[in-house]
Short mmCIF file of C-alpha atoms and ligand atoms in Angstrom, two decimals:
data_model
loop_
_atom_site.label_atom_id
_atom_site.label_comp_id
_atom_site.label_asym_id
_atom_site.label_seq_id
_atom_site.Cartn_x
_atom_site.Cartn_y
_atom_site.Cartn_z
CA MET A 1 11.21 -345.73 6.31
CA LYS A 2 12.47 -342.51 7.93
CA ARG A 3 10.51 -341.40 11.01
CA PRO A 4 8.66 -338.13 10.34
CA THR A 5 9.70 -335.07 12.32
CA ILE A 6 6.89 -333.15 14.02
CA LEU A 7 7.99 -329.61 14.84
CA VAL A 8 5.86 -327.68 17.33
CA LEU A 9 6.44 -323.92 17.60
CA GLY A 10 5.38 -322.30 20.87
CA ALA A 11 4.87 -323.77 24.34
CA GLY A 12 1.75 -321.85 25.31
CA TYR A 13 -1.59 -323.59 25.88
CA GLY A 14 -1.98 -324.79 22.30
CA GLY A 15 1.61 -325.98 21.82
CA LEU A 16 1.89 -327.73 25.18
CA ALA A 17 -1.51 -329.43 24.83
CA THR A 18 -0.35 -330.74 21.43
CA VAL A 19 2.95 -332.06 22.78
CA VAL A 20 1.57 -333.55 26.00
CA ASN A 21 -1.10 -335.42 24.04
CA LEU A 22 1.38 -336.51 21.36
CA GLN A 23 3.87 -337.91 23.85
CA LYS A 24 1.08 -340.08 25.29
CA SER A 25 -0.15 -341.40 21.98
CA ILE A 26 2.86 -341.92 19.75
CA GLY A 27 5.95 -344.09 20.13
CA THR A 28 9.55 -342.91 19.68
CA ASP A 29 9.82 -345.34 16.75
CA GLU A 30 6.89 -343.62 15.00
CA ALA A 31 7.95 -339.94 15.00
CA ASP A 32 10.52 -337.45 16.28
CA ILE A 33 8.84 -334.67 18.23
CA VAL A 34 10.64 -331.33 18.58
CA LEU A 35 9.25 -328.43 20.62
CA ILE A 36 10.69 -324.92 20.14
CA ASN A 37 9.93 -322.05 22.52
CA LYS A 38 11.73 -318.80 23.15
CA ASN A 39 11.92 -319.39 26.91
CA ASP A 40 12.62 -322.59 28.80
CA TYR A 41 9.41 -321.94 30.75
CA HIS A 42 5.70 -321.82 29.97
CA TYR A 43 3.66 -318.98 31.43
CA GLU A 44 -0.04 -319.01 32.18
CA SER A 45 -1.17 -316.17 29.90
CA THR A 46 -4.52 -316.26 31.66
CA TRP A 47 -2.84 -315.08 34.88
CA LEU A 48 -0.72 -312.31 33.40
CA HIS A 49 -3.03 -309.53 34.64
CA GLU A 50 -2.23 -310.69 38.18
CA ALA A 51 1.52 -310.55 37.61
CA ALA A 52 1.10 -307.14 35.94
CA ALA A 53 -0.82 -305.69 38.88
CA GLY A 54 1.56 -307.26 41.37
CA THR A 55 -1.01 -309.47 43.09
CA LEU A 56 0.83 -312.64 42.00
CA SER A 57 4.58 -313.05 41.56
CA PRO A 58 5.87 -313.63 38.01
CA GLU A 59 7.50 -316.80 39.37
CA GLN A 60 4.12 -318.26 40.33
CA VAL A 61 2.79 -317.63 36.82
CA ARG A 62 5.43 -319.71 35.03
CA TYR A 63 6.86 -323.21 35.17
CA ASP A 64 9.73 -325.13 33.60
CA ILE A 65 8.72 -326.78 30.31
CA LYS A 66 10.94 -329.78 31.08
CA HIS A 67 8.67 -330.60 34.04
CA VAL A 68 5.75 -331.43 31.76
CA ILE A 69 7.39 -333.09 28.75
CA SER A 70 8.85 -336.60 28.57
CA GLN A 71 12.40 -335.82 27.60
CA ASP A 72 12.94 -339.29 26.13
CA LYS A 73 10.07 -338.62 23.70
CA VAL A 74 10.24 -334.88 23.04
CA LYS A 75 13.32 -332.84 22.19
CA PHE A 76 12.98 -329.34 23.63
CA VAL A 77 14.88 -326.49 21.96
CA LYS A 78 15.04 -323.08 23.62
CA ALA A 79 15.13 -320.74 20.63
CA GLU A 80 13.36 -317.77 19.12
CA VAL A 81 11.64 -318.54 15.84
CA GLN A 82 12.61 -315.95 13.22
CA ALA A 83 11.09 -317.26 10.00
CA ILE A 84 8.82 -320.06 8.83
CA ASP A 85 9.32 -321.33 5.27
CA VAL A 86 6.22 -323.43 4.61
CA LYS A 87 7.28 -324.20 1.01
CA GLY A 88 10.83 -325.30 1.89
CA LYS A 89 9.54 -326.97 5.11
CA VAL A 90 12.15 -325.36 7.30
CA VAL A 91 12.02 -323.06 10.35
CA THR A 92 14.81 -320.59 11.12
CA THR A 93 15.59 -319.68 14.72
CA ASP A 94 18.26 -317.58 16.41
CA VAL A 95 20.25 -320.75 17.09
CA GLY A 96 19.81 -322.71 13.86
CA THR A 97 17.37 -324.19 11.37
CA HIS A 98 14.94 -327.09 11.73
CA ALA A 99 13.46 -329.10 8.87
CA TYR A 100 10.10 -330.75 9.45
CA ASP A 101 7.65 -333.20 7.96
CA TYR A 102 4.74 -331.83 9.99
CA LEU A 103 4.61 -328.37 11.52
CA VAL A 104 2.39 -327.07 14.33
CA ILE A 105 2.30 -323.28 14.66
CA ALA A 106 1.22 -322.29 18.18
CA LEU A 107 3.01 -318.96 18.57
CA GLY A 108 0.16 -317.19 20.36
CA PHE A 109 -0.99 -313.60 20.53
CA GLU A 110 0.43 -310.08 20.47
CA GLY A 111 -1.28 -306.87 21.58
CA GLU A 112 -3.12 -305.05 18.77
CA THR A 113 -2.61 -301.28 18.61
CA PHE A 114 -4.63 -300.67 15.41
CA GLY A 115 -1.91 -298.26 14.25
CA ILE A 116 -2.88 -295.68 16.90
CA THR A 117 -0.08 -293.13 17.17
CA GLY A 118 2.29 -293.54 20.11
CA LEU A 119 0.80 -296.71 21.60
CA ASP A 120 3.67 -298.98 20.55
CA LYS A 121 6.15 -296.60 22.16
CA TYR A 122 4.40 -295.19 25.22
CA ALA A 123 1.90 -297.81 26.39
CA LEU A 124 2.66 -301.03 28.21
CA SER A 125 0.97 -304.28 27.21
CA ILE A 126 0.08 -307.42 29.18
CA ALA A 127 1.64 -309.56 26.46
CA ASN A 128 3.90 -312.04 28.26
CA VAL A 129 5.47 -312.63 31.64
CA LYS A 130 8.36 -310.21 31.11
CA ALA A 131 5.97 -307.45 29.99
CA ALA A 132 3.73 -308.14 32.99
CA ARG A 133 6.72 -307.79 35.33
CA GLN A 134 7.63 -304.52 33.64
CA ILE A 135 4.11 -303.13 34.28
CA ARG A 136 4.28 -304.10 37.95
CA GLU A 137 7.69 -302.49 38.35
CA HIS A 138 6.74 -299.39 36.38
CA ILE A 139 3.75 -298.74 38.66
CA GLU A 140 5.87 -299.30 41.77
CA TYR A 141 8.53 -296.93 40.38
CA GLN A 142 5.90 -294.22 39.85
CA PHE A 143 4.67 -294.58 43.44
CA ALA A 144 8.21 -294.61 44.83
CA THR A 145 9.22 -291.53 42.80
CA TRP A 146 6.09 -289.60 43.85
CA SER A 147 6.85 -290.23 47.49
CA LEU A 148 10.41 -288.85 47.05
CA GLU A 149 9.51 -285.74 45.03
CA ASP A 150 9.58 -282.31 46.67
CA GLU A 151 7.20 -280.91 44.05
CA LYS A 152 4.85 -283.79 43.64
CA ASP A 153 3.49 -284.65 40.20
CA ASP A 154 0.19 -286.36 41.03
CA SER A 155 -0.25 -287.60 37.45
CA ARG A 156 2.44 -290.18 38.24
CA LEU A 157 -0.25 -291.88 40.26
CA THR A 158 -2.75 -292.00 37.40
CA ILE A 159 -3.07 -295.34 35.64
CA VAL A 160 -4.99 -295.48 32.36
CA VAL A 161 -6.21 -298.88 31.18
CA GLY A 162 -7.15 -298.86 27.48
CA GLY A 163 -9.96 -301.32 26.71
CA ALA A 164 -12.72 -302.79 28.86
CA GLY A 165 -12.68 -306.26 27.34
CA PHE A 166 -11.95 -309.30 29.51
CA THR A 167 -8.24 -308.46 29.85
CA GLY A 168 -8.87 -304.82 30.82
CA ILE A 169 -11.59 -305.73 33.33
CA GLU A 170 -9.55 -308.52 34.95
CA PHE A 171 -6.53 -306.21 35.25
CA LEU A 172 -8.72 -303.48 36.81
CA GLY A 173 -10.03 -306.03 39.31
CA GLU A 174 -6.47 -306.79 40.43
CA LEU A 175 -5.50 -303.10 40.51
CA ALA A 176 -8.54 -302.29 42.65
CA ASN A 177 -7.14 -304.62 45.32
CA ARG A 178 -3.48 -303.72 44.76
CA VAL A 179 -3.76 -299.90 44.94
CA PRO A 180 -4.54 -299.79 48.70
CA GLU A 181 -1.49 -302.03 49.30
CA LEU A 182 0.70 -299.78 47.17
CA CYS A 183 -0.59 -296.68 49.00
CA LYS A 184 0.37 -298.25 52.31
CA GLU A 185 3.77 -299.41 51.09
CA PHE A 186 4.75 -296.06 49.50
CA ASP A 187 2.95 -293.66 51.92
CA VAL A 188 0.59 -292.36 49.28
CA PRO A 189 -2.89 -291.06 50.18
CA ARG A 190 -5.47 -293.21 48.35
CA GLU A 191 -7.33 -290.14 47.02
CA LYS A 192 -4.23 -289.12 45.04
CA VAL A 193 -4.42 -292.29 42.92
CA ARG A 194 -6.64 -292.45 39.83
CA VAL A 195 -7.30 -295.63 37.86
CA ILE A 196 -9.27 -294.85 34.70
CA CYS A 197 -10.54 -297.36 32.18
CA VAL A 198 -11.08 -295.93 28.69
CA GLU A 199 -13.35 -297.95 26.39
CA ALA A 200 -14.22 -297.16 22.76
CA ALA A 201 -17.52 -299.08 22.65
CA PRO A 202 -20.66 -297.75 24.33
CA MET A 203 -20.43 -300.41 27.07
CA VAL A 204 -17.97 -302.32 29.22
CA LEU A 205 -17.35 -305.92 28.06
CA PRO A 206 -19.19 -305.38 24.76
CA GLY A 207 -21.46 -308.32 23.92
CA PHE A 208 -21.34 -309.88 27.40
CA ASP A 209 -24.40 -310.41 29.63
CA PRO A 210 -25.60 -306.87 30.65
CA GLU A 211 -26.60 -307.95 34.18
CA LEU A 212 -23.13 -309.36 34.85
CA VAL A 213 -21.51 -306.31 33.27
CA ASP A 214 -23.53 -304.02 35.60
CA TYR A 215 -22.34 -306.05 38.58
CA ALA A 216 -18.69 -305.81 37.49
CA VAL A 217 -18.85 -302.05 36.91
CA ARG A 218 -20.58 -301.49 40.26
CA GLN A 219 -17.98 -303.55 42.11
CA LEU A 220 -15.04 -301.86 40.41
CA LYS A 221 -16.49 -298.37 40.90
CA SER A 222 -17.04 -299.12 44.60
CA LYS A 223 -13.27 -299.71 44.83
CA GLY A 224 -12.51 -296.37 43.17
CA ILE A 225 -12.08 -297.38 39.51
CA GLU A 226 -13.29 -294.70 37.04
CA PHE A 227 -14.74 -295.44 33.60
CA SER A 228 -14.76 -293.35 30.44
CA ILE A 229 -17.04 -295.21 28.04
CA GLY A 230 -17.61 -294.57 24.32
CA THR A 231 -14.39 -292.56 24.24
CA PRO A 232 -11.70 -294.26 22.10
CA VAL A 233 -8.04 -293.63 22.76
CA VAL A 234 -6.74 -291.86 19.63
CA GLU A 235 -3.15 -291.11 20.62
CA ALA A 236 -0.58 -291.88 23.28
CA THR A 237 2.30 -289.57 24.23
CA PRO A 238 4.99 -289.77 26.95
CA GLU A 239 2.58 -287.77 29.17
CA GLY A 240 -0.59 -289.81 28.74
CA VAL A 241 -3.42 -290.44 26.26
CA LYS A 242 -5.76 -288.41 24.12
CA ILE A 243 -9.34 -289.65 24.01
CA LYS A 244 -12.16 -288.73 21.65
CA LYS A 245 -15.28 -287.55 23.48
CA GLY A 246 -17.38 -286.23 20.60
CA GLU A 247 -17.27 -285.31 16.90
CA GLU A 248 -14.62 -282.61 17.46
CA GLU A 249 -14.13 -283.00 21.20
CA PHE A 250 -10.99 -284.48 22.70
CA GLU A 251 -9.57 -284.77 26.21
CA PHE A 252 -6.01 -285.41 27.29
CA ILE A 253 -5.54 -287.63 30.35
CA LYS A 254 -2.14 -287.07 31.93
CA ALA A 255 -0.95 -290.40 33.31
CA GLY A 256 2.26 -291.94 34.62
CA THR A 257 1.17 -295.38 33.45
CA VAL A 258 -0.79 -296.41 30.35
CA VAL A 259 -1.62 -300.09 29.94
CA TRP A 260 -3.02 -301.06 26.57
CA ALA A 261 -5.47 -303.98 26.78
CA ALA A 262 -7.66 -303.25 23.78
CA GLY A 263 -7.43 -306.44 21.77
CA VAL A 264 -5.08 -309.04 20.36
CA ARG A 265 -3.78 -310.32 17.02
CA GLY A 266 -1.84 -313.42 16.06
CA ASN A 267 1.96 -313.62 16.07
CA ARG A 268 3.35 -311.40 13.31
CA LEU A 269 5.64 -314.18 12.00
CA ILE A 270 2.48 -315.60 10.42
CA GLU A 271 2.27 -312.56 8.15
CA GLU A 272 5.60 -313.43 6.54
CA THR A 273 4.72 -317.07 5.76
CA GLY A 274 2.68 -316.33 2.67
CA ILE A 275 -0.31 -318.15 4.22
CA GLU A 276 -3.47 -316.05 3.86
CA ASN A 277 -4.25 -314.40 7.20
CA MET A 278 -6.18 -311.64 8.92
CA ARG A 279 -4.22 -309.75 11.59
CA ALA A 280 -1.85 -312.73 11.71
CA ARG A 281 -4.67 -315.21 12.27
CA VAL A 282 -5.20 -317.98 9.71
CA LYS A 283 -8.68 -319.22 8.85
CA VAL A 284 -7.83 -322.89 9.31
CA GLU A 285 -9.55 -325.89 7.76
CA LYS A 286 -11.91 -327.88 9.97
CA ASP A 287 -9.11 -330.31 10.92
CA LEU A 288 -6.90 -327.32 11.92
CA ARG A 289 -4.62 -327.43 8.90
CA ALA A 290 -3.57 -324.27 7.05
CA PRO A 291 -5.38 -323.87 3.72
CA GLY A 292 -3.14 -325.18 0.94
CA PHE A 293 -0.58 -326.71 3.32
CA ASP A 294 -1.49 -330.26 4.33
CA ASP A 295 1.56 -330.58 6.58
CA VAL A 296 0.96 -327.39 8.59
CA PHE A 297 -1.39 -327.21 11.58
CA ILE A 298 -2.20 -323.93 13.32
CA VAL A 299 -3.66 -323.84 16.82
CA GLY A 300 -4.50 -321.26 19.47
CA ASP A 301 -4.54 -317.52 18.93
CA CYS A 302 -2.85 -317.77 15.50
CA ALA A 303 -5.82 -319.81 14.24
CA LEU A 304 -9.19 -318.39 13.28
CA MET A 305 -12.38 -320.43 13.12
CA ILE A 306 -15.88 -319.23 12.39
CA ASN A 307 -18.70 -320.16 14.74
CA GLU A 308 -21.37 -321.22 12.26
CA GLU A 309 -24.19 -320.43 14.71
CA THR A 310 -23.22 -316.77 15.05
CA ASN A 311 -21.24 -316.42 11.81
CA ARG A 312 -18.51 -314.70 13.84
CA PRO A 313 -15.02 -315.94 14.72
CA TYR A 314 -14.64 -317.83 17.98
CA PRO A 315 -12.79 -315.57 20.45
CA PRO A 316 -9.12 -316.41 20.93
CA THR A 317 -9.06 -318.16 24.31
CA ALA A 318 -6.93 -320.62 26.26
CA GLN A 319 -9.98 -322.85 26.50
CA ILE A 320 -10.10 -323.25 22.71
CA ALA A 321 -6.28 -323.32 22.31
CA MET A 322 -6.03 -326.36 24.61
CA GLN A 323 -8.86 -328.21 22.91
CA GLN A 324 -7.26 -327.50 19.53
CA GLY A 325 -3.93 -328.80 20.83
CA ASP A 326 -5.58 -332.10 21.77
CA MET A 327 -7.27 -332.41 18.39
CA CYS A 328 -4.12 -331.41 16.53
CA ALA A 329 -2.21 -334.23 18.26
CA ASN A 330 -4.97 -336.71 17.37
CA ASN A 331 -4.90 -335.60 13.76
CA LEU A 332 -1.10 -335.86 13.56
CA VAL A 333 -1.27 -339.42 14.89
CA ALA A 334 -3.98 -340.19 12.33
CA LEU A 335 -1.87 -338.85 9.45
CA ILE A 336 1.21 -340.79 10.54
CA LYS A 337 -0.88 -343.97 10.75
CA GLY A 338 -2.38 -343.30 7.31
CA GLN A 339 -5.85 -342.59 8.72
CA SER A 340 -8.12 -339.65 8.03
CA THR A 341 -8.24 -336.55 10.21
CA SER A 342 -11.21 -335.36 12.33
CA GLU A 343 -12.99 -332.02 12.46
CA PHE A 344 -12.43 -329.73 15.41
CA VAL A 345 -15.60 -328.61 17.19
CA PRO A 346 -15.06 -326.40 20.25
CA ASP A 347 -16.74 -327.54 23.44
CA LEU A 348 -17.44 -324.17 25.06
CA LYS A 349 -18.02 -324.44 28.79
CA GLY A 350 -18.53 -320.69 29.41
CA SER A 351 -16.46 -317.67 30.36
CA ILE A 352 -15.57 -316.22 33.72
CA ALA A 353 -13.80 -312.91 34.36
CA SER A 354 -12.13 -312.38 37.69
CA LEU A 355 -12.56 -309.07 39.54
CA GLY A 356 -9.57 -309.54 41.80
CA ASP A 357 -8.81 -312.58 43.90
CA ASP A 358 -12.12 -312.56 45.74
CA ASP A 359 -14.76 -311.71 43.14
CA ALA A 360 -15.74 -312.58 39.57
CA ILE A 361 -18.55 -312.70 37.04
CA GLY A 362 -19.31 -315.39 34.55
CA VAL A 363 -21.45 -317.91 32.79
CA ALA A 364 -20.47 -321.55 33.26
CA PHE A 365 -22.45 -324.53 31.96
CA GLY A 366 -25.23 -322.09 31.04
CA LYS A 367 -25.52 -320.59 34.55
CA LYS A 368 -24.80 -316.97 35.45
CA MET A 369 -22.77 -316.37 38.57
CA THR A 370 -21.12 -313.55 40.50
CA GLY A 371 -19.03 -313.00 43.64
CA LYS A 372 -17.25 -315.74 45.57
CA LYS A 373 -19.02 -318.54 43.72
CA ALA A 374 -17.79 -317.24 40.37
CA SER A 375 -14.34 -316.60 41.83
CA PHE A 376 -14.19 -320.21 43.11
CA MET A 377 -15.20 -321.45 39.67
CA LYS A 378 -12.50 -319.32 37.99
CA LYS A 379 -9.82 -320.80 40.23
CA MET A 380 -11.10 -324.29 39.44
CA VAL A 381 -10.78 -323.50 35.73
CA ASP A 382 -7.23 -322.21 36.31
CA ASN A 383 -6.34 -325.37 38.25
CA ARG A 384 -7.89 -327.59 35.59
CA ALA A 385 -5.62 -326.08 32.92
CA LEU A 386 -2.58 -326.95 35.06
CA PHE A 387 -3.91 -330.45 35.68
CA LEU A 388 -4.51 -331.17 31.98
CA ILE A 389 -0.94 -330.22 31.08
CA GLY A 390 1.09 -331.26 34.11
CA GLY A 391 -1.13 -333.53 36.23
CA LEU A 392 -1.58 -333.40 39.99
CA GLY A 393 2.06 -332.51 40.77
CA LEU A 394 1.96 -329.29 38.76
CA THR A 395 -1.50 -328.41 40.08
CA LEU A 396 -0.35 -328.78 43.68
CA LYS A 397 2.77 -326.70 42.98
CA LYS A 398 1.25 -323.84 41.00
CA GLY A 399 -2.50 -324.10 41.60
CA LYS A 400 -4.85 -321.64 43.33
CA PHE A 401 -6.08 -323.03 46.62
CA ASN A 402 -7.16 -319.83 48.41
CA LEU A 403 -10.64 -320.85 47.37
CA LEU A 404 -12.90 -318.93 49.75
P1 LIG B 1 0.24 -318.35 24.09
O1 LIG B 1 -0.33 -318.81 25.36
O2 LIG B 1 0.40 -316.89 23.83
O3 LIG B 1 1.67 -319.06 23.90
C1 LIG B 1 2.51 -318.76 22.83
C2 LIG B 1 3.89 -319.30 23.13
O4 LIG B 1 4.75 -319.06 22.02
C3 LIG B 1 4.55 -318.61 24.34
O5 LIG B 1 5.18 -319.56 25.17
C4 LIG B 1 5.59 -317.70 23.70
O6 LIG B 1 6.72 -317.48 24.53
C5 LIG B 1 5.98 -318.51 22.46
N1 LIG B 1 6.51 -317.69 21.38
C6 LIG B 1 5.98 -316.56 20.86
N2 LIG B 1 6.75 -316.10 19.86
C7 LIG B 1 7.79 -316.96 19.75
C8 LIG B 1 8.91 -317.03 18.90
N3 LIG B 1 9.12 -316.12 17.94
N4 LIG B 1 9.78 -318.05 19.05
C9 LIG B 1 9.58 -318.98 20.01
N5 LIG B 1 8.53 -318.98 20.85
C10 LIG B 1 7.65 -317.97 20.72
N6 LIG B 1 -8.45 -317.32 27.86
C11 LIG B 1 -9.30 -318.14 28.52
O7 LIG B 1 -9.79 -319.12 27.93
N7 LIG B 1 -9.61 -317.94 29.84
C12 LIG B 1 -9.10 -316.92 30.55
O8 LIG B 1 -9.41 -316.77 31.74
C13 LIG B 1 -8.19 -316.03 29.91
N8 LIG B 1 -7.63 -315.02 30.59
C14 LIG B 1 -6.71 -314.21 29.97
C15 LIG B 1 -6.11 -313.20 30.71
C16 LIG B 1 -5.18 -312.37 30.11
C17 LIG B 1 -4.53 -311.29 30.93
C18 LIG B 1 -4.84 -312.55 28.74
C19 LIG B 1 -3.83 -311.64 28.10
C20 LIG B 1 -5.44 -313.54 27.99
C21 LIG B 1 -6.38 -314.39 28.60
N9 LIG B 1 -7.00 -315.44 27.89
C22 LIG B 1 -7.88 -316.27 28.52
C23 LIG B 1 -6.64 -315.69 26.48
C24 LIG B 1 -5.52 -316.76 26.44
O9 LIG B 1 -4.46 -316.40 27.29
C25 LIG B 1 -5.00 -316.98 25.02
O10 LIG B 1 -6.09 -317.26 24.19
C26 LIG B 1 -4.02 -318.15 25.02
O11 LIG B 1 -2.86 -317.81 25.75
C27 LIG B 1 -3.64 -318.55 23.62
O12 LIG B 1 -2.83 -319.69 23.70
P2 LIG B 1 -1.70 -319.98 22.61
O13 LIG B 1 -1.15 -321.32 22.89
O14 LIG B 1 -2.24 -319.71 21.24
O15 LIG B 1 -0.58 -318.86 22.84
P1 LIG B 2 -11.07 -307.79 23.41
O1 LIG B 2 -10.97 -307.62 21.95
O2 LIG B 2 -11.98 -308.81 23.95
O3 LIG B 2 -11.43 -306.39 24.10
C1 LIG B 2 -10.78 -305.21 23.72
C2 LIG B 2 -11.61 -304.00 24.14
O4 LIG B 2 -10.88 -302.82 23.80
C3 LIG B 2 -12.96 -303.92 23.44
O5 LIG B 2 -13.95 -303.69 24.41
C4 LIG B 2 -12.78 -302.77 22.46
O6 LIG B 2 -14.00 -302.05 22.23
C5 LIG B 2 -11.78 -301.89 23.20
N1 LIG B 2 -11.05 -300.98 22.31
C6 LIG B 2 -10.60 -301.22 21.05
N2 LIG B 2 -10.00 -300.11 20.56
C7 LIG B 2 -10.03 -299.17 21.53
C8 LIG B 2 -9.57 -297.83 21.63
N3 LIG B 2 -8.94 -297.23 20.61
N4 LIG B 2 -9.77 -297.14 22.78
C9 LIG B 2 -10.40 -297.74 23.83
N5 LIG B 2 -10.88 -299.00 23.79
C10 LIG B 2 -10.69 -299.72 22.66
O7 LIG B 2 -9.55 -308.07 23.88
P2 LIG B 2 -8.97 -308.63 25.27
O8 LIG B 2 -9.76 -308.13 26.42
O9 LIG B 2 -7.53 -308.35 25.20
O10 LIG B 2 -9.20 -310.19 25.15
C11 LIG B 2 -8.52 -310.93 24.14
C12 LIG B 2 -9.04 -312.35 24.10
O11 LIG B 2 -8.67 -313.03 25.30
C13 LIG B 2 -10.55 -312.43 24.01
O12 LIG B 2 -10.88 -313.51 23.21
C14 LIG B 2 -10.98 -312.70 25.41
O13 LIG B 2 -12.19 -313.43 25.47
C15 LIG B 2 -9.82 -313.53 25.93
N6 LIG B 2 -9.72 -313.33 27.38
C16 LIG B 2 -10.51 -314.13 28.15
C17 LIG B 2 -10.51 -313.94 29.53
C18 LIG B 2 -11.39 -314.82 30.39
O14 LIG B 2 -12.04 -315.72 29.86
N7 LIG B 2 -11.42 -314.60 31.69
C19 LIG B 2 -9.69 -312.97 30.10
C20 LIG B 2 -8.90 -312.16 29.27
C21 LIG B 2 -8.94 -312.37 27.89
#
C-alpha cells in the first residue's frame, strides 16, 4: 500500500511541534512527512516585540529549521503557500504544487486592522521577524533624521502604540528600556521623545488581573510611557493617528512611528479554502480536524476552540499552539494506524507579560507574580519552548540566561 503523505504548512510553534513529535513517533516506511514554510528559518513570535524595539537582534530571534528536523524523516520545502484546495487535496506554492493525504494547516497569525482607514498603509505591525526589523530600523531612522535636521520636527520622536493587550504592553516594556539607549546613541534629549499607548477599552490589558495591571501601568509610566485609555484609534495618516475621545470629540496625535498591536486574526489563506471561519480562524473539532474535512487538521492561531468554562474562545497563544501540535501528531499517527483520535484539552499553565528584560507581571500555576521573579519565570517559559522543539543544544544556543 502507498505510504500516506502528511503535508504540514507553516513552521511556527504549531507546525514545528507537529513535525518534531511526528518524526519521533512514525517510521519512514509508514508515512512521508513534508514541511512547507516561506522561510528556511523559524522565528520565536513570542520574542518579536524585543526585535521590534531593538533590545534583541533579529538573528537571536530565529533559527534554521533544518537544525530541528530529522532530514532523513522530514522533507523541508522553502516555499510560500498561495492556495489550499481542500477538495482536490492539493496545495499550491510559488515553487510548485503538493498533493497530500493528510494536511496540517499551521500558518499562524496576521495583524487585525478591523478595516480602520489608513492602518494597513501607515502603521507598522509586529507580525514577523522582517516586520520587527523594519520597526526597529524605522525608529532608528527617525532618531537619526531628527539629529541631522536644522529645523527639528519633534513629532519624529513620537511613537504611538495602538492597543494595550499583551503585545502592546510587552512592546512598551522594551521601548521603555530602549529609548534612553537611543537618546544616547543619537544625541536626543529624553524629554523630546514621547511614547504613547492608545487603547480602545476602558483599561489596559482588558480582562487581566487588575492588581497586576496597576503594577504594569505604574512601572511603564515611571519610565515615561504615556497612556490614552478608552480612546480608540479611528484613522491613521502619514502624519499620525486620529483617536476618538468622546461622542464628537477627536484628537490627532502627530507621530513619526505608529505601531499597530491591537489584535490578531488567522492567516487570510484560510478564507479562500471554503472552510467556515471567523476572521480566518476555523472552529475545529475536538480532535483538531476541520469540520467536514477528516483529512485536514488546523493548529495554532488559525484554529479556534471554545473554552466551555467561560464560553469564550481560548486566546491564540504559543502555549496552546505547541500543545495542539503535539496532539495533532498523536492523532495523525492514530489515523495512520487505524486507531481513533483523541480530544484536545489545553493545559493552561498561566500567562506572563514581560515589561522589558528585567520586569514582568503574570499568573503561573495559579500564583500572581511581579518584578524579577515574574521576569525569571518568563525567561524559563521562553527557554522551555526552545527545549521542547530543539532540545538542549538549541536552548543553549538561543536561550535567555541573563536570569537575574
Ligand atoms: P506562527 O508562530 O505565526 O507561525 C506561522 C508560520 O507560518 C511562520 O513560520 C510563517 O513564516 C509561516 N507562514 C505564514 N504564511 C505562510 C505562507 N503563505 N507560506 C508558507 N509559510 C507561511 N503566546 C504565548 O503563549 N506566550 C507569549 O509570551 C507570547 N508572546 C507574544 C509576543 C508577541 C510580540 C506576539 C506577536 C505574540 C505572542 N504570543 C505569545 C502569541 C504567539 O506568538 C502565537 O499564538 C503563536 O505564534 C502562534 O503559533 P502558530 O504556530 O499558529 O503561528
Ligand atoms: P489582544 O486582542 O489581546 O489585544 C488587543 C488590544 O487592542 C485590546 O486591548 C483591544 O481593546 C485594543 N484595541 C482594539 N481596537 C483598538 C483600536 N481601534 N484602538 C485602540 N486599541 C484597540 O491582541 P494582542 O495583544 O496582539 O495579543 C494577541 C494574542 O497573543 C493574544 O491571545 C495574547 O494573549 C497573545 N500574546 C500573549 C503574550 C504573553 O503571553 N506574554 C504576549 C503577546 C501576545
